[in-house]
CSV table of C-alpha atoms in Angstrom, one decimal:
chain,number,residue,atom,x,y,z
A,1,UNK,CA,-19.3,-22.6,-4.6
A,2,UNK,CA,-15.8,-21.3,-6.3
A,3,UNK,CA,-13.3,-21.3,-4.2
A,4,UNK,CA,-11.6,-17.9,-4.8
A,5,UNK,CA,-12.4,-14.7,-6.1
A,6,UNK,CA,-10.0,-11.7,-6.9
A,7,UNK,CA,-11.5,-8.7,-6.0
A,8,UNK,CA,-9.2,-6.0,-8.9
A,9,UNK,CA,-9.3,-2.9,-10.7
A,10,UNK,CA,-6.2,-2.1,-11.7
A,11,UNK,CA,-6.5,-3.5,-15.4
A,12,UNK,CA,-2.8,-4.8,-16.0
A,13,UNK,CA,-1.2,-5.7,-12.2
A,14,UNK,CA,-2.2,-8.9,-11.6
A,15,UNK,CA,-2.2,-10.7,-15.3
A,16,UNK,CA,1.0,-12.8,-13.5
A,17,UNK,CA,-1.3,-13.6,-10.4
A,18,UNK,CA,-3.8,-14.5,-12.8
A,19,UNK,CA,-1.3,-17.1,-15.0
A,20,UNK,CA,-0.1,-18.4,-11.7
A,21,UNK,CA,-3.3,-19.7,-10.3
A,22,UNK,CA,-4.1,-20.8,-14.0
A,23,UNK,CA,-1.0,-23.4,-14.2
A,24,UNK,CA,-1.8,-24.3,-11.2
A,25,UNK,CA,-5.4,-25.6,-11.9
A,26,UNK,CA,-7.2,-23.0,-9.1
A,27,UNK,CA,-10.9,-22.6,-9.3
A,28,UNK,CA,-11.0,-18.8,-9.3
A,29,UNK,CA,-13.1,-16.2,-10.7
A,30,UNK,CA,-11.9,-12.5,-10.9
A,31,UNK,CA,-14.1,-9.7,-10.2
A,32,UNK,CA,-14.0,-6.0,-11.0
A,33,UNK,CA,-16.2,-3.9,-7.9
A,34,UNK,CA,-19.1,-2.5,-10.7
A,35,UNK,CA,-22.9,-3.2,-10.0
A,36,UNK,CA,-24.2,-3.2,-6.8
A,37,UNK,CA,-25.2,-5.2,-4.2
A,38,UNK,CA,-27.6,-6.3,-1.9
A,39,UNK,CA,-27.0,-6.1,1.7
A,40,UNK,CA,-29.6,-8.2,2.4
A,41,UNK,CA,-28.5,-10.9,0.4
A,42,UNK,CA,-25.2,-12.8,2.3
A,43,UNK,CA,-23.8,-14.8,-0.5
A,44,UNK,CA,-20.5,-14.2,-1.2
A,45,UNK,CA,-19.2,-15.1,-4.6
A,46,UNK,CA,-16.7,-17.5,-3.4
A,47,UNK,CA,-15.6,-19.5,-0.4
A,48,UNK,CA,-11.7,-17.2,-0.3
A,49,UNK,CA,-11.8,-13.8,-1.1
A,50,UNK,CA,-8.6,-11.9,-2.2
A,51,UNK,CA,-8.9,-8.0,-1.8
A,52,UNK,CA,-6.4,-6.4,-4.4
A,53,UNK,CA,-8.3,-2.9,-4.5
A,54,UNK,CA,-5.7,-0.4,-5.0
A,55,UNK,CA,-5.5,3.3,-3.3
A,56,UNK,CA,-4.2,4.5,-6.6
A,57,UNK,CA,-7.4,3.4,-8.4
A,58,UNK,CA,-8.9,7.2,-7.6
A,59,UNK,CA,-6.1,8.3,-9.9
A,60,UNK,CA,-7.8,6.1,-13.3
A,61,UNK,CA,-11.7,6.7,-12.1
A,62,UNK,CA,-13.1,9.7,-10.0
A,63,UNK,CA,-15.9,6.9,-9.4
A,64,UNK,CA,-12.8,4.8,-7.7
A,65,UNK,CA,-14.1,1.9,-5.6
A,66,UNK,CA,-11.5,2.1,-2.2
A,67,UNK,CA,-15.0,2.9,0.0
A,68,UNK,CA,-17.5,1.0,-2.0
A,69,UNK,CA,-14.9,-2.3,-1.7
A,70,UNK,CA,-14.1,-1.6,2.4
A,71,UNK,CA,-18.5,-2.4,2.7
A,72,UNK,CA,-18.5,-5.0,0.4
A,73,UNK,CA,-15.5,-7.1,1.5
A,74,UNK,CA,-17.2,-6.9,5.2
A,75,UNK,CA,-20.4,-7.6,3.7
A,76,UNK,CA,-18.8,-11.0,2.3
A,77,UNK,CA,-17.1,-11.4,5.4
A,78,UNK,CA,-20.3,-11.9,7.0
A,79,UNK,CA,-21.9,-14.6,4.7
A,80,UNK,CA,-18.9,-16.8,5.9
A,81,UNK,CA,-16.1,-15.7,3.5
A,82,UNK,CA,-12.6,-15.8,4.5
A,83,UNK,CA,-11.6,-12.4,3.5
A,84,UNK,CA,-7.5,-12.5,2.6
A,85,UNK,CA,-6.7,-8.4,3.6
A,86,UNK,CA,-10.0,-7.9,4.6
A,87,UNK,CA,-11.9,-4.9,5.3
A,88,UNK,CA,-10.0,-4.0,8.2
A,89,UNK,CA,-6.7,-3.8,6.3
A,90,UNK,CA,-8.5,-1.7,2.9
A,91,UNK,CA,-9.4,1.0,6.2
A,92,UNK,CA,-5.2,0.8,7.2
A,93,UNK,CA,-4.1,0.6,3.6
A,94,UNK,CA,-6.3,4.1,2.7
A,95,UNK,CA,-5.2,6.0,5.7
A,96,UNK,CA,-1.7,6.8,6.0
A,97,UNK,CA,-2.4,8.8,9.4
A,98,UNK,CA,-3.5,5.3,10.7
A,99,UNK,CA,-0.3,4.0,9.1
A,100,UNK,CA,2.0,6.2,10.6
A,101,UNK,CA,-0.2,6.1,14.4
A,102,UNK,CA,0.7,1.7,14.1
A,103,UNK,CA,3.9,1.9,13.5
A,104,UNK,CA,5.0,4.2,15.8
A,105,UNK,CA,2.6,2.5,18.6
A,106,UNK,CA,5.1,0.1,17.8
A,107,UNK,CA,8.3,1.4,19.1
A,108,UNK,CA,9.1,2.1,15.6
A,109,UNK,CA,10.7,5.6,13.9
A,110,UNK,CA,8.5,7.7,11.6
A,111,UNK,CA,9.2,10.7,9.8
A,112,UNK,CA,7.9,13.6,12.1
A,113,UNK,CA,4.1,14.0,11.1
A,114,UNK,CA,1.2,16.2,11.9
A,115,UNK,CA,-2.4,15.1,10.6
A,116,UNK,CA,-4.7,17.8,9.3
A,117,UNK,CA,-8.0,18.1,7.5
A,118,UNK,CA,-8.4,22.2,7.5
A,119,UNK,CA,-6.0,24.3,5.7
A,120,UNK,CA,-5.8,27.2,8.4
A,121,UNK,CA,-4.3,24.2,10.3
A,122,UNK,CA,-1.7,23.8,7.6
A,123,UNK,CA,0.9,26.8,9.1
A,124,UNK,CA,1.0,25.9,12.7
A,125,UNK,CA,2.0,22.5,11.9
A,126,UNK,CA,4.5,22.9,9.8
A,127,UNK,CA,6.0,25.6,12.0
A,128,UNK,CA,6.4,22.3,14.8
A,129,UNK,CA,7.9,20.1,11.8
A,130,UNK,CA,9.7,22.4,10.1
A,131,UNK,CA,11.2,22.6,6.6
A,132,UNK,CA,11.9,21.2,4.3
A,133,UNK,CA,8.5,19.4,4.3
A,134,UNK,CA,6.0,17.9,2.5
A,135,UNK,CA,2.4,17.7,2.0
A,136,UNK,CA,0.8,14.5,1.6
A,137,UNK,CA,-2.9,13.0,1.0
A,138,UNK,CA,-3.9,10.3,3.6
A,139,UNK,CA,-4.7,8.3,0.9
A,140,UNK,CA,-2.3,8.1,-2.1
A,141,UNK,CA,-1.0,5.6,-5.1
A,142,UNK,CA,1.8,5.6,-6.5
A,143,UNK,CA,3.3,9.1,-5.1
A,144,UNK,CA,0.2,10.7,-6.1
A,145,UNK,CA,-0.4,14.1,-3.8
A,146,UNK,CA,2.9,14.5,-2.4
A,147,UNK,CA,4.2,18.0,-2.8
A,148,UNK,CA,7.7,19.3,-1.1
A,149,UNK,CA,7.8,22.9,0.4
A,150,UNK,CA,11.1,24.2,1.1
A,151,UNK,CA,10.4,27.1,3.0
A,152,UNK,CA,7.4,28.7,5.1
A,153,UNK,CA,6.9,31.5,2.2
A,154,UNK,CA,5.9,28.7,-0.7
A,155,UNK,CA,3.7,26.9,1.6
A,156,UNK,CA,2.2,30.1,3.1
A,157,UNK,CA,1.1,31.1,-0.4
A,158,UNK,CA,0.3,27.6,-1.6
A,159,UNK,CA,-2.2,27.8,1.3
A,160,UNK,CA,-3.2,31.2,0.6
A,161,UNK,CA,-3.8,30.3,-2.9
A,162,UNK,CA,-5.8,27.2,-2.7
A,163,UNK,CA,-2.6,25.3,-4.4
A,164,UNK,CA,-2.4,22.3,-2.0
A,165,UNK,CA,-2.5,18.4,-2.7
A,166,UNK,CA,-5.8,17.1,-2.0
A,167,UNK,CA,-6.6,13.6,-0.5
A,168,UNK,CA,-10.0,11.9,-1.6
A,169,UNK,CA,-11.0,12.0,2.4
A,170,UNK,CA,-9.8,15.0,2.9
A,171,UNK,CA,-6.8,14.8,5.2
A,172,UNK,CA,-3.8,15.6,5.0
A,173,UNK,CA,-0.1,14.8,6.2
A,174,UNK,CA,2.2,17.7,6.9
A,175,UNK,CA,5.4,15.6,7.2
A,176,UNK,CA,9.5,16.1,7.7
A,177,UNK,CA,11.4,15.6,4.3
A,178,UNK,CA,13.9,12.6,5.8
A,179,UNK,CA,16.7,12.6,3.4
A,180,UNK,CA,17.1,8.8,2.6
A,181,UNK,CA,20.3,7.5,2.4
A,182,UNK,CA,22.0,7.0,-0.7
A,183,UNK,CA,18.6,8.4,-2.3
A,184,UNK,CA,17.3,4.7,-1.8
A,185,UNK,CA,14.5,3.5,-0.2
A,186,UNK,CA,13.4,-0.3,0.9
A,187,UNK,CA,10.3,-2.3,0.1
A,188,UNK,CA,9.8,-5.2,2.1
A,189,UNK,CA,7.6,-7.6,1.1
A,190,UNK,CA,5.7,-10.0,3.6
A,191,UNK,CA,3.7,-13.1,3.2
A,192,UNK,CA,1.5,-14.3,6.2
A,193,UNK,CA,3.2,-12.0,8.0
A,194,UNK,CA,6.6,-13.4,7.3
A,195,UNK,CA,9.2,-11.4,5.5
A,196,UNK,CA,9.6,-13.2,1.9
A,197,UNK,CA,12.3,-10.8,0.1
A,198,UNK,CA,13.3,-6.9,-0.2
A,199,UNK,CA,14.0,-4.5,-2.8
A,200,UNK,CA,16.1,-1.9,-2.2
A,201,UNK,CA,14.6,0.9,-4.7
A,202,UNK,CA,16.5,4.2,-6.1
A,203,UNK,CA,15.0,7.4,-6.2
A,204,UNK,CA,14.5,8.7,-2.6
A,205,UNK,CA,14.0,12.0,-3.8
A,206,UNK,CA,11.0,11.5,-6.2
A,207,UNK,CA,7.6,10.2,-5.7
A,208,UNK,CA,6.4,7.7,-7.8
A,209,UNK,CA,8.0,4.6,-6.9
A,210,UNK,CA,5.6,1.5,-7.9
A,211,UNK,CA,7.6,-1.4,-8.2
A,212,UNK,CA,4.6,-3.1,-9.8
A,213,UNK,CA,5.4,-0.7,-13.0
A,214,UNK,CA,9.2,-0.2,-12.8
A,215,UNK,CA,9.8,-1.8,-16.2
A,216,UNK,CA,6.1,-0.3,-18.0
A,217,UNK,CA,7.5,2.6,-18.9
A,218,UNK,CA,10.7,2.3,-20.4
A,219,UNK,CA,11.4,6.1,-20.7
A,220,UNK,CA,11.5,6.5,-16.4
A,221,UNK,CA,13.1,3.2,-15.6
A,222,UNK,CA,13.5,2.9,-11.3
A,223,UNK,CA,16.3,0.9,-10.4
A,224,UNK,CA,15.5,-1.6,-8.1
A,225,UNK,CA,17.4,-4.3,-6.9
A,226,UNK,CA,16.8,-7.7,-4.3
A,227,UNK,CA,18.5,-6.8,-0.9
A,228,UNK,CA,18.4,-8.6,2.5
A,229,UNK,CA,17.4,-5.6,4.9
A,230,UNK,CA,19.1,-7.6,7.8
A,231,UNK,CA,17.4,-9.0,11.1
A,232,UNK,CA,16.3,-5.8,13.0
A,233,UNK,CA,14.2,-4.6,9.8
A,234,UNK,CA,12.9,-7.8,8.9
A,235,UNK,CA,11.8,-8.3,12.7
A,236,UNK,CA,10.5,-4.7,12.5
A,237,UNK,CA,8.3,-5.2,9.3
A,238,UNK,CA,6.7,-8.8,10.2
A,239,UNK,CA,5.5,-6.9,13.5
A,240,UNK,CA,4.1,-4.2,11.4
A,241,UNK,CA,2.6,-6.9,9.2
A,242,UNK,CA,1.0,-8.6,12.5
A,243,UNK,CA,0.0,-5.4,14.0
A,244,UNK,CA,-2.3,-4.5,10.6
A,245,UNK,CA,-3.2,-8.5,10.2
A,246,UNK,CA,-1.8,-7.5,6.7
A,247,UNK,CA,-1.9,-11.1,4.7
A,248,UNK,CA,-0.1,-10.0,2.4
A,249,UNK,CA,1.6,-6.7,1.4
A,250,UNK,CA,4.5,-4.2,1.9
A,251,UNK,CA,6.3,-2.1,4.3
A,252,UNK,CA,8.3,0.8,3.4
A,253,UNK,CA,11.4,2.1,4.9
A,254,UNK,CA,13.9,4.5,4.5
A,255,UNK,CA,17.4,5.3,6.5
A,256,UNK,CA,17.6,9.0,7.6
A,257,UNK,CA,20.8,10.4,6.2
A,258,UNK,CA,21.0,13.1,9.2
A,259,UNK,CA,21.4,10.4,11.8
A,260,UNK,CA,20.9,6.9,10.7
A,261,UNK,CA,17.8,6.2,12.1
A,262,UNK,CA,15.3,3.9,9.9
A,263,UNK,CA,12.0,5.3,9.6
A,264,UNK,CA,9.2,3.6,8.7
A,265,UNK,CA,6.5,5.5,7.1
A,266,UNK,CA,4.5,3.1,4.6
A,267,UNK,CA,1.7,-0.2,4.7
A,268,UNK,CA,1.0,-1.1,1.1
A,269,UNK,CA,-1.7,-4.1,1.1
A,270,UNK,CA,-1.6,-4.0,-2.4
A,271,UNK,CA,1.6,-6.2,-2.6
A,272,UNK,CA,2.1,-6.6,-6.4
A,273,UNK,CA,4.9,-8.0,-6.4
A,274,UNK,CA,8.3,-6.3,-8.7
A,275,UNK,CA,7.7,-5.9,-12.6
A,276,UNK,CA,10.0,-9.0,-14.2
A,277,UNK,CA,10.4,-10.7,-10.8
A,278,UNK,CA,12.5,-13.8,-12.3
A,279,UNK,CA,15.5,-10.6,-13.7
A,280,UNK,CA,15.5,-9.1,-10.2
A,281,UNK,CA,14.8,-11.5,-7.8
A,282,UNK,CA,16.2,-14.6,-9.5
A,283,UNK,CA,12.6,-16.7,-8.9
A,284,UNK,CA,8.6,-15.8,-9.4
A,285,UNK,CA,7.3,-14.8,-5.5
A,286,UNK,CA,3.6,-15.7,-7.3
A,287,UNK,CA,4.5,-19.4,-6.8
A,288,UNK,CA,4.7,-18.4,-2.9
A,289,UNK,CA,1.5,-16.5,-3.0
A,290,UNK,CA,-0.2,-19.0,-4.8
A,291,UNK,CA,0.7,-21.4,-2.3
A,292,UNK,CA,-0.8,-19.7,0.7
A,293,UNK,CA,-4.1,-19.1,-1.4
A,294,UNK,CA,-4.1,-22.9,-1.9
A,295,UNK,CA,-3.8,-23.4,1.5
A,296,UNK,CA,-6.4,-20.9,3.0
A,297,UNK,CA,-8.9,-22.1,0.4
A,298,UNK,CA,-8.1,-25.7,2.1
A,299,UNK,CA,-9.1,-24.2,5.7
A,300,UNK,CA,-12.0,-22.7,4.5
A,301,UNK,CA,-13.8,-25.9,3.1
């Protein structure tokens, strides 16, 4: 049997994974989630299984596979794969609601947040949040479905007029705008649950903040740059990363301008890793990653 398959869609991400696991003489296959399978048939296709299904993969296919890959990854599960973000993190990763309900479980600030899935419920919740706000889908990619509402009149017609962001399940997030600090949010990345570096990430007032394509398209650079978030937000994020048995993947966090308060408010199993890692980081975190693969394909033989 192989001993690790990469379960992908997004076409360009993982090309470094890929090289990584090449140089290092892996026995890999990669696999995109077309076909079918059986349920009746147990197999899985190798003896590791690496989930790197991405939420933003609804955004290049309306046939995305975020569901399809949640059954098959258990599937595999259950004809004795060891499932790396298994099934149970692809359910945290594509809820944000469930995001928000783990970290705060935690002891940890969040942005003020009420969960809907009706529009008529859209008014009375942001009347307790109050403005500015924003809309967001539960399950989102790269900023996708985020809208900000400055006032009760544009949401009220938004609402009125059918013009909200929609989320593939159908919920949304009627959320608090936190002004972030300096306009700058932080990534922190985590490896078996252990913090293994931070970006800090400008551009706290926009959306779209992917670190995977920061240097893709050259005409909207983000400025990114390596930071140490300091003991209380490392602490903070490896207990996140515990609490969602995230392998591998990222926790977002922003400081509230108003009060100084950090406020958690993303889990991102799809850890890519920064565009040009070597030019921001000073070293290639693949080499890391590739390691702990090695090591989990070892336990499972």
């Amino acid at each position: 049997m192989t001993d690790l398959a990469i379960l992908y869609e997004h076409p360009a991400w993982f090309v470094p994974l890929f090289a990584a696991l090449d140089r290092r003489g892996v026995d890999y296959v990669a696999l995109t989630p077309g076909g079918d399978f059986d349920p009746a048939d147990p197999m899985p296709p190798a003896r590791v299984v690496f989930n790197r299904i991405a939420m933003s993969s609804f955004l290049r296919s309306a046939e995305h596979p975020i569901f399809y890959a949640t059954a098959l990854l258990d599937h595999w599960r259950r004809g004795g794969a060891t499932i790396i973000n298994g099934p149970e993190v692809l359910a945290i990763d594509s809820s944000k609601a469930r995001q928000l309900s783990l970290i705060a479980a935690l002891g940890l600030a969040i942005p003020a947040t009420r969960v809907v899935h009706r529009a008529e419920d859209i008014i009375a919740a942001a009347r307790a949040i109050g403005f500015p706000l924003v809309l967001k889908a539960n399950i989102g990619g790269s900023g996708a479905g985020i809208t900000r509402f400055d006032n009760l009149s544009e949401l009220a017609y938004a609402v009125r007029e059918g013009e909200l962001p929609s989320s593939v399940d159908g919920v949304l997030l009627v959320q608090d705008y936190v002004p972030a600090r300096g306009g700058t949010v932080t990534r922190i990345e985590t490896l078996d649950r252990t913090f293994l570096y931070a970006l800090d990430i400008q551009g706290g007032g926009a959306f779209d903040l992917c670190p995977a394509d920061a240097c893709v398209d050259a005409s909207a650079p983000i400025e990114m740059v390596a930071t140490d978030p300091g003991p209380a937000l490392r602490d903070a994020a490896e207990a996140i990363a515990r609490a969602a048995n995230l392998d591998v993947g990222g926790i977002e966090v922003l400081i509230d301008d108003r009060n100084g308060t950090p406020r958690f408010y993303d889990i991102n199993a799809l850890s890519n890793f920064v565009a040009k890692p070597v030019d921001v980081l000073g070293y290639d975190p693949h080499d890391a990653l590739v390691d702990y693969l090695i090591a989990r394909i070892g336990e499972a033989r």
